[in-house]
mmCIF file of C-alpha atoms and ligand atoms in Angstrom:
data_model
loop_
_atom_site.group_PDB
_atom_site.id
_atom_site.type_symbol
_atom_site.label_atom_id
_atom_site.label_comp_id
_atom_site.label_asym_id
_atom_site.label_seq_id
_atom_site.Cartn_x
_atom_site.Cartn_y
_atom_site.Cartn_z
ATOM 1 C CA MET A 791 -32.607 -2.706 6.757
ATOM 2 C CA GLY A 792 -31.715 0.479 4.986
ATOM 3 C CA LYS A 793 -32.181 1.249 1.298
ATOM 4 C CA ILE A 794 -29.003 -0.326 0.078
ATOM 5 C CA LYS A 795 -29.836 -3.691 -1.847
ATOM 6 C CA LYS A 796 -26.653 -4.268 -4.044
ATOM 7 C CA ILE A 797 -23.121 -3.380 -3.252
ATOM 8 C CA GLY A 798 -20.310 -3.287 -5.882
ATOM 9 C CA VAL A 799 -16.754 -4.078 -4.792
ATOM 10 C CA LEU A 800 -13.521 -3.382 -6.736
ATOM 11 C CA THR A 801 -9.726 -3.380 -6.245
ATOM 12 C CA SER A 802 -7.783 -0.549 -7.700
ATOM 13 C CA GLY A 803 -4.127 0.531 -8.086
ATOM 14 C CA GLY A 804 -1.404 -1.655 -7.173
ATOM 15 C CA ASP A 805 -2.320 -5.045 -5.829
ATOM 16 C CA ALA A 806 -1.478 -6.044 -2.336
ATOM 17 C CA PRO A 807 -1.601 -9.280 -0.594
ATOM 18 C CA GLY A 808 -4.643 -9.569 1.461
ATOM 19 C CA MET A 809 -7.007 -7.769 -1.057
ATOM 20 C CA ASN A 810 -8.714 -11.102 -1.624
ATOM 21 C CA ALA A 811 -9.537 -11.498 2.181
ATOM 22 C CA ALA A 812 -10.981 -8.056 1.981
ATOM 23 C CA ILE A 813 -13.115 -8.995 -1.160
ATOM 24 C CA ARG A 814 -14.218 -12.069 0.767
ATOM 25 C CA GLY A 815 -15.075 -10.040 3.963
ATOM 26 C CA VAL A 816 -17.190 -7.691 1.848
ATOM 27 C CA THR A 817 -18.887 -10.284 -0.084
ATOM 28 C CA ARG A 818 -19.772 -12.734 2.805
ATOM 29 C CA THR A 819 -20.825 -9.761 5.238
ATOM 30 C CA ALA A 820 -23.054 -8.276 2.453
ATOM 31 C CA ILE A 821 -24.714 -11.621 1.677
ATOM 32 C CA TYR A 822 -25.161 -12.446 5.328
ATOM 33 C CA TYR A 823 -27.253 -9.031 5.639
ATOM 34 C CA GLY A 824 -29.289 -10.093 2.639
ATOM 35 C CA LEU A 825 -27.579 -7.735 0.064
ATOM 36 C CA GLU A 826 -26.482 -8.724 -3.427
ATOM 37 C CA VAL A 827 -22.918 -8.316 -4.277
ATOM 38 C CA VAL A 828 -21.326 -7.539 -7.653
ATOM 39 C CA GLY A 829 -17.580 -7.662 -8.268
ATOM 40 C CA ILE A 830 -16.302 -4.905 -10.537
ATOM 41 C CA ARG A 831 -13.309 -6.277 -12.457
ATOM 42 C CA HIS A 832 -10.253 -4.134 -13.340
ATOM 43 C CA GLY A 833 -11.160 -1.275 -10.810
ATOM 44 C CA TYR A 834 -12.477 1.865 -12.267
ATOM 45 C CA HIS A 835 -11.627 0.777 -15.756
ATOM 46 C CA GLY A 836 -14.196 -1.961 -15.253
ATOM 47 C CA MET A 837 -16.675 0.550 -13.763
ATOM 48 C CA ILE A 838 -16.511 2.510 -16.834
ATOM 49 C CA ASN A 839 -16.608 -0.562 -19.245
ATOM 50 C CA ASN A 840 -19.376 -2.679 -17.455
ATOM 51 C CA HIS A 841 -16.935 -5.326 -16.148
ATOM 52 C CA PHE A 842 -19.458 -6.607 -13.734
ATOM 53 C CA VAL A 843 -19.807 -9.995 -12.144
ATOM 54 C CA ASP A 844 -22.176 -11.502 -9.630
ATOM 55 C CA LEU A 845 -20.419 -12.671 -6.420
ATOM 56 C CA LYS A 846 -22.156 -15.413 -4.400
ATOM 57 C CA ALA A 847 -20.717 -16.803 -0.976
ATOM 58 C CA HIS A 848 -18.966 -19.628 -2.882
ATOM 59 C CA SER A 849 -17.531 -17.143 -5.542
ATOM 60 C CA VAL A 850 -15.026 -16.212 -2.753
ATOM 61 C CA SER A 851 -14.216 -19.765 -1.459
ATOM 62 C CA ASP A 852 -10.522 -20.483 -1.171
ATOM 63 C CA ILE A 853 -9.335 -17.166 -1.848
ATOM 64 C CA LEU A 854 -8.108 -16.053 1.646
ATOM 65 C CA ALA A 855 -4.599 -17.450 1.159
ATOM 66 C CA ARG A 856 -4.120 -16.080 -2.267
ATOM 67 C CA GLY A 857 -1.944 -13.076 -3.103
ATOM 68 C CA GLY A 858 -2.996 -10.614 -5.929
ATOM 69 C CA THR A 859 -6.684 -9.791 -6.533
ATOM 70 C CA ILE A 860 -9.282 -12.249 -8.049
ATOM 71 C CA LEU A 861 -11.121 -8.973 -9.188
ATOM 72 C CA LYS A 862 -8.031 -7.814 -10.997
ATOM 73 C CA THR A 863 -6.709 -4.271 -10.830
ATOM 74 C CA ALA A 864 -5.965 -1.335 -12.769
ATOM 75 C CA ARG A 865 -4.886 2.415 -12.613
ATOM 76 C CA SER A 866 -7.752 4.024 -14.763
ATOM 77 C CA LYS A 867 -6.888 7.476 -16.630
ATOM 78 C CA GLU A 868 -10.423 7.564 -17.825
ATOM 79 C CA PHE A 869 -11.819 7.774 -14.326
ATOM 80 C CA MET A 870 -9.801 11.037 -13.702
ATOM 81 C CA GLU A 871 -12.031 12.718 -16.426
ATOM 82 C CA PRO A 872 -15.560 13.843 -15.883
ATOM 83 C CA GLU A 873 -16.730 11.865 -19.018
ATOM 84 C CA GLY A 874 -15.284 8.701 -17.523
ATOM 85 C CA ARG A 875 -17.033 9.169 -14.115
ATOM 86 C CA LYS A 876 -20.275 9.997 -15.742
ATOM 87 C CA GLN A 877 -20.203 6.880 -17.950
ATOM 88 C CA ALA A 878 -19.202 4.861 -14.635
ATOM 89 C CA TYR A 879 -22.388 6.508 -12.808
ATOM 90 C CA GLU A 880 -24.663 5.532 -15.532
ATOM 91 C CA ASN A 881 -23.253 1.884 -15.631
ATOM 92 C CA LEU A 882 -23.667 1.635 -11.788
ATOM 93 C CA LYS A 883 -27.276 2.869 -12.049
ATOM 94 C CA ALA A 884 -28.094 0.487 -14.920
ATOM 95 C CA ALA A 885 -26.758 -2.447 -13.008
ATOM 96 C CA GLY A 886 -28.762 -1.512 -9.866
ATOM 97 C CA ILE A 887 -25.550 -1.099 -7.846
ATOM 98 C CA ASP A 888 -26.374 1.534 -4.971
ATOM 99 C CA ALA A 889 -23.181 1.551 -2.935
ATOM 100 C CA VAL A 890 -19.524 0.734 -3.567
ATOM 101 C CA VAL A 891 -16.622 -0.547 -1.730
ATOM 102 C CA VAL A 892 -13.299 0.570 -2.986
ATOM 103 C CA ILE A 893 -10.089 -1.436 -1.947
ATOM 104 C CA GLY A 894 -6.961 0.390 -2.934
ATOM 105 C CA GLY A 895 -4.362 3.175 -2.055
ATOM 106 C CA ASP A 896 -4.162 6.976 -2.237
ATOM 107 C CA GLY A 897 -5.003 7.366 -5.924
ATOM 108 C CA SER A 898 -7.983 5.103 -5.738
ATOM 109 C CA LEU A 899 -9.513 6.780 -2.648
ATOM 110 C CA THR A 900 -9.128 10.021 -4.346
ATOM 111 C CA GLY A 901 -10.927 8.931 -7.278
ATOM 112 C CA ALA A 902 -13.691 7.646 -4.883
ATOM 113 C CA ARG A 903 -13.748 11.198 -3.198
ATOM 114 C CA VAL A 904 -14.198 12.946 -6.565
ATOM 115 C CA PHE A 905 -16.854 10.749 -7.693
ATOM 116 C CA CYS A 906 -18.896 11.100 -4.478
ATOM 117 C CA ASP A 907 -18.636 14.829 -4.672
ATOM 118 C CA GLU A 908 -20.323 14.597 -8.107
ATOM 119 C CA TYR A 909 -22.699 11.977 -7.619
ATOM 120 C CA TYR A 910 -24.333 12.057 -4.231
ATOM 121 C CA ASP A 911 -26.779 9.076 -4.498
ATOM 122 C CA ILE A 912 -24.262 6.184 -4.749
ATOM 123 C CA PRO A 913 -22.232 6.111 -1.398
ATOM 124 C CA PHE A 914 -18.672 4.819 -1.593
ATOM 125 C CA VAL A 915 -16.572 3.403 1.395
ATOM 126 C CA GLY A 916 -12.970 2.912 1.209
ATOM 127 C CA ILE A 917 -10.548 0.232 2.446
ATOM 128 C CA PRO A 918 -6.826 1.048 2.520
ATOM 129 C CA GLY A 919 -4.993 -1.492 0.392
ATOM 130 C CA THR A 920 -1.427 -0.931 -0.446
ATOM 131 C CA ILE A 921 1.839 -2.492 0.498
ATOM 132 C CA ASP A 922 3.109 1.143 0.801
ATOM 133 C CA ASN A 923 1.393 1.846 4.260
ATOM 134 C CA ASP A 924 1.212 5.422 3.158
ATOM 135 C CA ILE A 925 -2.498 6.395 3.687
ATOM 136 C CA TYR A 926 -3.413 9.099 6.154
ATOM 137 C CA GLY A 927 -5.909 8.138 8.844
ATOM 138 C CA THR A 928 -4.939 4.476 9.385
ATOM 139 C CA ASP A 929 -2.006 2.997 11.161
ATOM 140 C CA TYR A 930 -2.093 0.072 8.888
ATOM 141 C CA THR A 931 -2.928 -0.847 5.240
ATOM 142 C CA ILE A 932 -3.629 -4.209 3.609
ATOM 143 C CA GLY A 933 -0.528 -5.814 2.231
ATOM 144 C CA TYR A 934 2.018 -3.933 4.168
ATOM 145 C CA ASP A 935 2.883 -6.771 6.542
ATOM 146 C CA THR A 936 3.401 -9.309 3.871
ATOM 147 C CA ALA A 937 5.508 -6.985 1.899
ATOM 148 C CA LEU A 938 7.582 -6.188 4.867
ATOM 149 C CA ASN A 939 8.091 -9.750 5.698
ATOM 150 C CA THR A 940 9.163 -10.422 1.931
ATOM 151 C CA VAL A 941 11.614 -7.696 2.230
ATOM 152 C CA VAL A 942 13.024 -8.834 5.547
ATOM 153 C CA GLU A 943 13.753 -12.397 4.189
ATOM 154 C CA ALA A 944 15.422 -10.934 1.068
ATOM 155 C CA VAL A 945 17.502 -8.565 2.995
ATOM 156 C CA ASP A 946 18.609 -11.379 5.517
ATOM 157 C CA LYS A 947 19.777 -13.429 2.662
ATOM 158 C CA ILE A 948 21.683 -10.352 1.125
ATOM 159 C CA ARG A 949 23.323 -9.875 4.463
ATOM 160 C CA ASP A 950 24.723 -13.390 4.310
ATOM 161 C CA THR A 951 26.630 -12.806 1.193
ATOM 162 C CA ALA A 952 27.394 -9.186 2.017
ATOM 163 C CA GLY A 953 29.079 -10.440 5.117
ATOM 164 C CA SER A 954 31.063 -13.116 3.513
ATOM 165 C CA HIS A 955 32.628 -10.689 1.019
ATOM 166 C CA ASN A 956 32.723 -7.483 3.193
ATOM 167 C CA ARG A 957 30.565 -5.554 0.927
ATOM 168 C CA LEU A 958 28.556 -2.455 0.826
ATOM 169 C CA PHE A 959 25.052 -3.175 -0.450
ATOM 170 C CA PHE A 960 22.293 -0.728 -1.432
ATOM 171 C CA ILE A 961 19.009 -2.420 -1.562
ATOM 172 C CA GLU A 962 16.108 -0.627 -3.196
ATOM 173 C CA VAL A 963 12.554 -1.309 -1.850
ATOM 174 C CA MET A 964 9.307 -0.052 -3.117
ATOM 175 C CA GLY A 965 7.644 3.076 -1.949
ATOM 176 C CA ARG A 966 7.415 5.746 -4.695
ATOM 177 C CA ASP A 967 6.150 8.524 -2.283
ATOM 178 C CA ALA A 968 6.799 6.968 0.966
ATOM 179 C CA GLY A 969 9.460 5.212 3.094
ATOM 180 C CA PHE A 970 7.478 3.135 5.485
ATOM 181 C CA ILE A 971 8.804 -0.302 3.936
ATOM 182 C CA ALA A 972 12.296 1.046 4.092
ATOM 183 C CA LEU A 973 12.099 2.265 7.546
ATOM 184 C CA SER A 974 10.623 -0.837 9.061
ATOM 185 C CA SER A 975 12.749 -3.098 7.014
ATOM 186 C CA GLY A 976 15.680 -1.120 8.092
ATOM 187 C CA ILE A 977 14.811 -1.669 11.751
ATOM 188 C CA ALA A 978 13.972 -5.363 11.322
ATOM 189 C CA CYS A 979 17.158 -6.075 9.355
ATOM 190 C CA GLY A 980 19.602 -3.844 11.262
ATOM 191 C CA ALA A 981 20.450 -1.747 8.333
ATOM 192 C CA GLU A 982 23.142 0.627 8.828
ATOM 193 C CA ALA A 983 21.135 3.503 7.086
ATOM 194 C CA ILE A 984 17.989 3.998 5.397
ATOM 195 C CA MET A 985 17.176 6.628 2.598
ATOM 196 C CA ILE A 986 13.541 7.566 2.208
ATOM 197 C CA PRO A 987 11.553 10.367 0.225
ATOM 198 C CA GLU A 988 10.537 11.970 3.401
ATOM 199 C CA VAL A 989 13.975 13.012 4.361
ATOM 200 C CA HIS A 990 15.998 15.505 2.379
ATOM 201 C CA GLY A 991 19.949 15.740 2.218
ATOM 202 C CA GLN A 992 20.571 12.162 3.148
ATOM 203 C CA VAL A 993 23.268 11.622 0.501
ATOM 204 C CA SER A 994 25.837 13.899 2.329
ATOM 205 C CA ASN A 995 24.955 12.183 5.687
ATOM 206 C CA LEU A 996 25.606 8.809 4.016
ATOM 207 C CA LYS A 997 28.884 10.143 2.878
ATOM 208 C CA ASN A 998 29.948 11.388 6.220
ATOM 209 C CA TYR A 999 28.937 8.025 7.628
ATOM 210 C CA LEU A 1000 30.956 6.336 5.165
ATOM 211 C CA GLU A 1001 33.969 8.773 5.571
ATOM 212 C CA LYS A 1002 34.063 7.994 9.405
ATOM 213 C CA GLY A 1003 35.285 4.556 8.192
ATOM 214 C CA PHE A 1004 34.869 2.913 11.591
ATOM 215 C CA LYS A 1005 31.877 1.096 10.161
ATOM 216 C CA ARG A 1006 34.310 -0.573 7.861
ATOM 217 C CA LYS A 1007 35.113 -2.749 10.682
ATOM 218 C CA LYS A 1008 31.834 -4.340 10.206
ATOM 219 C CA SER A 1009 31.720 -7.417 7.908
ATOM 220 C CA SER A 1010 28.915 -5.892 5.959
ATOM 221 C CA ASN A 1011 26.929 -2.580 5.553
ATOM 222 C CA ILE A 1012 23.424 -2.545 4.307
ATOM 223 C CA ILE A 1013 21.616 0.681 3.098
ATOM 224 C CA ILE A 1014 18.064 0.426 2.336
ATOM 225 C CA VAL A 1015 16.744 2.738 -0.300
ATOM 226 C CA ALA A 1016 13.038 3.621 -0.949
ATOM 227 C CA GLU A 1017 12.623 3.771 -4.776
ATOM 228 C CA GLY A 1018 11.139 7.281 -4.410
ATOM 229 C CA ASP A 1019 14.106 8.603 -2.537
ATOM 230 C CA GLU A 1020 15.460 12.021 -3.935
ATOM 231 C CA SER A 1021 18.886 10.271 -4.759
ATOM 232 C CA GLY A 1022 17.178 8.493 -7.659
ATOM 233 C CA GLY A 1023 17.189 5.055 -6.289
ATOM 234 C CA ALA A 1024 19.812 2.425 -5.337
ATOM 235 C CA PHE A 1025 21.695 2.426 -8.684
ATOM 236 C CA ALA A 1026 22.066 6.256 -8.531
ATOM 237 C CA ILE A 1027 23.272 6.448 -5.099
ATOM 238 C CA ALA A 1028 25.676 3.625 -5.485
ATOM 239 C CA GLU A 1029 27.060 5.522 -8.546
ATOM 240 C CA SER A 1030 27.387 8.671 -6.585
ATOM 241 C CA VAL A 1031 29.497 7.081 -3.879
ATOM 242 C CA LYS A 1032 31.545 4.583 -5.829
ATOM 243 C CA ASP A 1033 34.365 7.055 -6.855
ATOM 244 C CA ASP A 1034 34.792 8.718 -3.474
ATOM 245 C CA PHE A 1035 34.918 5.433 -1.627
ATOM 246 C CA SER A 1036 36.650 3.092 -3.874
ATOM 247 C CA ASP A 1037 37.966 0.865 -1.058
ATOM 248 C CA TYR A 1038 34.275 -0.136 -0.633
ATOM 249 C CA ASP A 1039 33.198 -3.072 -2.775
ATOM 250 C CA VAL A 1040 29.734 -1.948 -3.656
ATOM 251 C CA ARG A 1041 26.847 -3.820 -4.980
ATOM 252 C CA VAL A 1042 23.085 -2.999 -5.740
ATOM 253 C CA SER A 1043 20.141 -5.014 -5.330
ATOM 254 C CA VAL A 1044 16.480 -3.874 -6.507
ATOM 255 C CA LEU A 1045 13.839 -6.063 -4.921
ATOM 256 C CA GLY A 1046 11.060 -5.006 -7.313
ATOM 257 C CA HIS A 1047 7.604 -6.505 -7.681
ATOM 258 C CA ILE A 1048 8.487 -9.717 -5.545
ATOM 259 C CA GLN A 1049 7.418 -7.323 -2.669
ATOM 260 C CA ARG A 1050 3.910 -7.336 -4.025
ATOM 261 C CA GLY A 1051 3.144 -10.913 -4.424
ATOM 262 C CA GLY A 1052 2.797 -13.966 -2.288
ATOM 263 C CA THR A 1053 0.329 -15.485 0.188
ATOM 264 C CA PRO A 1054 -0.792 -12.786 2.647
ATOM 265 C CA SER A 1055 0.565 -13.100 6.205
ATOM 266 C CA ALA A 1056 -1.903 -13.893 9.134
ATOM 267 C CA ARG A 1057 -2.018 -10.138 10.079
ATOM 268 C CA ASP A 1058 -2.858 -9.139 6.590
ATOM 269 C CA ARG A 1059 -5.676 -11.664 6.382
ATOM 270 C CA VAL A 1060 -7.157 -10.688 9.848
ATOM 271 C CA THR A 1061 -7.006 -6.964 9.015
ATOM 272 C CA ALA A 1062 -8.484 -7.194 5.588
ATOM 273 C CA SER A 1063 -11.422 -9.377 6.898
ATOM 274 C CA LYS A 1064 -12.133 -7.074 9.673
ATOM 275 C CA LEU A 1065 -11.909 -4.118 7.315
ATOM 276 C CA GLY A 1066 -14.275 -5.760 4.795
ATOM 277 C CA PHE A 1067 -16.789 -6.594 7.366
ATOM 278 C CA ALA A 1068 -16.544 -2.860 8.735
ATOM 279 C CA ALA A 1069 -17.039 -1.482 5.296
ATOM 280 C CA VAL A 1070 -20.244 -3.218 4.742
ATOM 281 C CA GLU A 1071 -21.479 -2.276 8.343
ATOM 282 C CA ALA A 1072 -20.511 1.384 7.602
ATOM 283 C CA LEU A 1073 -22.473 1.396 4.355
ATOM 284 C CA MET A 1074 -25.515 -0.178 6.222
ATOM 285 C CA ASP A 1075 -25.270 2.688 8.936
ATOM 286 C CA ASP A 1076 -25.671 5.149 6.063
ATOM 287 C CA GLN A 1077 -22.136 6.147 5.955
ATOM 288 C CA LYS A 1078 -20.478 7.591 2.865
ATOM 289 C CA SER A 1079 -17.143 8.953 1.684
ATOM 290 C CA VAL A 1080 -15.357 7.387 4.424
ATOM 291 C CA MET A 1081 -12.441 4.983 4.686
ATOM 292 C CA VAL A 1082 -12.531 2.361 7.287
ATOM 293 C CA GLY A 1083 -9.159 2.110 9.011
ATOM 294 C CA TYR A 1084 -7.147 1.053 11.959
ATOM 295 C CA HIS A 1085 -6.078 3.627 14.805
ATOM 296 C CA ASN A 1086 -4.568 2.485 18.021
ATOM 297 C CA ASN A 1087 -5.966 -1.117 17.254
ATOM 298 C CA GLU A 1088 -9.461 -0.062 16.785
ATOM 299 C CA ILE A 1089 -11.471 0.206 13.606
ATOM 300 C CA ASP A 1090 -12.247 3.705 12.689
ATOM 301 C CA GLN A 1091 -13.907 5.697 9.978
ATOM 302 C CA VAL A 1092 -11.927 8.691 8.363
ATOM 303 C CA PRO A 1093 -13.698 11.007 5.927
ATOM 304 C CA PHE A 1094 -12.245 10.848 2.472
ATOM 305 C CA ARG A 1095 -11.612 14.537 2.611
ATOM 306 C CA LYS A 1096 -8.909 14.123 5.319
ATOM 307 C CA VAL A 1097 -7.515 10.871 3.863
ATOM 308 C CA ILE A 1098 -6.669 12.641 0.644
ATOM 309 C CA LYS A 1099 -5.659 15.981 1.978
ATOM 310 C CA LEU A 1100 -3.153 14.887 4.649
ATOM 311 C CA LYS A 1101 0.028 13.016 4.403
ATOM 312 C CA LYS A 1102 0.781 10.385 6.914
ATOM 313 C CA ALA A 1103 4.253 11.070 8.435
ATOM 314 C CA VAL A 1104 7.124 9.059 9.279
ATOM 315 C CA ASN A 1105 8.254 8.927 12.793
ATOM 316 C CA PRO A 1106 11.522 10.915 12.863
ATOM 317 C CA GLU A 1107 12.661 9.179 16.072
ATOM 318 C CA GLN A 1108 12.418 5.971 14.328
ATOM 319 C CA ILE A 1109 14.846 7.187 11.516
ATOM 320 C CA ASN A 1110 17.308 8.327 14.047
ATOM 321 C CA MET A 1111 16.857 4.925 15.897
ATOM 322 C CA VAL A 1112 18.147 3.081 12.835
ATOM 323 C CA GLU A 1113 21.506 4.789 12.958
ATOM 324 C CA ILE A 1114 21.731 4.408 16.705
ATOM 325 C CA LEU A 1115 21.183 0.710 16.530
ATOM 326 C CA SER A 1116 23.718 0.162 13.930
ATOM 327 C CA ILE A 1117 26.688 1.623 15.650
HETATM 328 O O1 F6P B 1829 1.205 -0.195 -4.803
HETATM 329 C C1 F6P B 1829 2.245 0.609 -4.577
HETATM 330 C C2 F6P B 1829 3.508 0.436 -5.376
HETATM 331 O O2 F6P B 1829 3.885 -0.938 -5.276
HETATM 332 C C3 F6P B 1829 4.712 1.437 -5.122
HETATM 333 O O3 F6P B 1829 5.355 1.020 -3.898
HETATM 334 C C4 F6P B 1829 5.407 1.434 -6.308
HETATM 335 O O4 F6P B 1829 6.049 2.560 -6.391
HETATM 336 C C5 F6P B 1829 4.319 1.286 -7.348
HETATM 337 O O5 F6P B 1829 3.238 0.561 -6.655
HETATM 338 C C6 F6P B 1829 4.669 0.316 -8.510
HETATM 339 O O6 F6P B 1829 3.758 0.494 -9.397
HETATM 340 P P1 F6P B 1829 3.679 -0.586 -10.737
HETATM 341 O O7 F6P B 1829 3.370 -1.883 -10.403
HETATM 342 O O8 F6P B 1829 2.794 0.151 -11.593
HETATM 343 O O9 F6P B 1829 4.986 -0.291 -11.337
#
């Protein structure tokens, strides 16, 4: 066995359903291999403030089916500062933690990369955990599938009432910087259009589309808007079309944090368990500064350097497809 004796595990950034399955995967794999495990509560904030708790195999019993994260999570401003990271390093050393698994999104993995560039002797491995599915180097992030199913269920329900009243609905979904939830839910729910941050000038397209009028023969129109879209979100876009298209009965629905909660889907549990397992194996193979992710259904390791630098692209054909399929 290698030199690693004690692994720390934390969740950071927005919580995502399936994070608990990943914590369980990390904890049980590490214990199986004879390592000790420490849970770092409240993400990097807890690393700076010594929120450490020993995890045993039984500490992670009965958490697979639970949403949220038993370790709690946070977005830490202190960790963005060198003094914060120095304090975190000293605390890890004092606690005998010689490797860390970070479960989180873009910002969390950026923090991990910066830390590892400064302090070489504590390797970090990342697991992609965010409902947004917007991390470069992995086809899939923990929580995305559950969130998507929550959105689909909600939009289907809105479609029922939209159809009964012949209404135009703008439905806002999460995704501050990315439109993956909007795009996939748009396909799954047969939305008439989607508006996402990755595409510019969509408001005029939307107006053209509404002007054509033939869509009015449909009993309902559903437009899914990612919260980070340049139009400013569902309320703003509804406001901007309202006066020009007064014959449409317009309504807005913002789905909000309901998308982040709930029992994780089978897919999220399986993915998270596999990635938790793979993260510990990566550390035992002396890997550092890498994220374990999925590529073409295989587990892969991607350097933090790439994960941070490159932006995951949406597939333009799929955007086009939403419109084609809604004629
Ligand atoms: O975790 C990602 C995310 O859910 C984004 O889609 C959303 O923009 C953001 O977090 C919301 O963050 P908060 O919970 O801090 O409002």
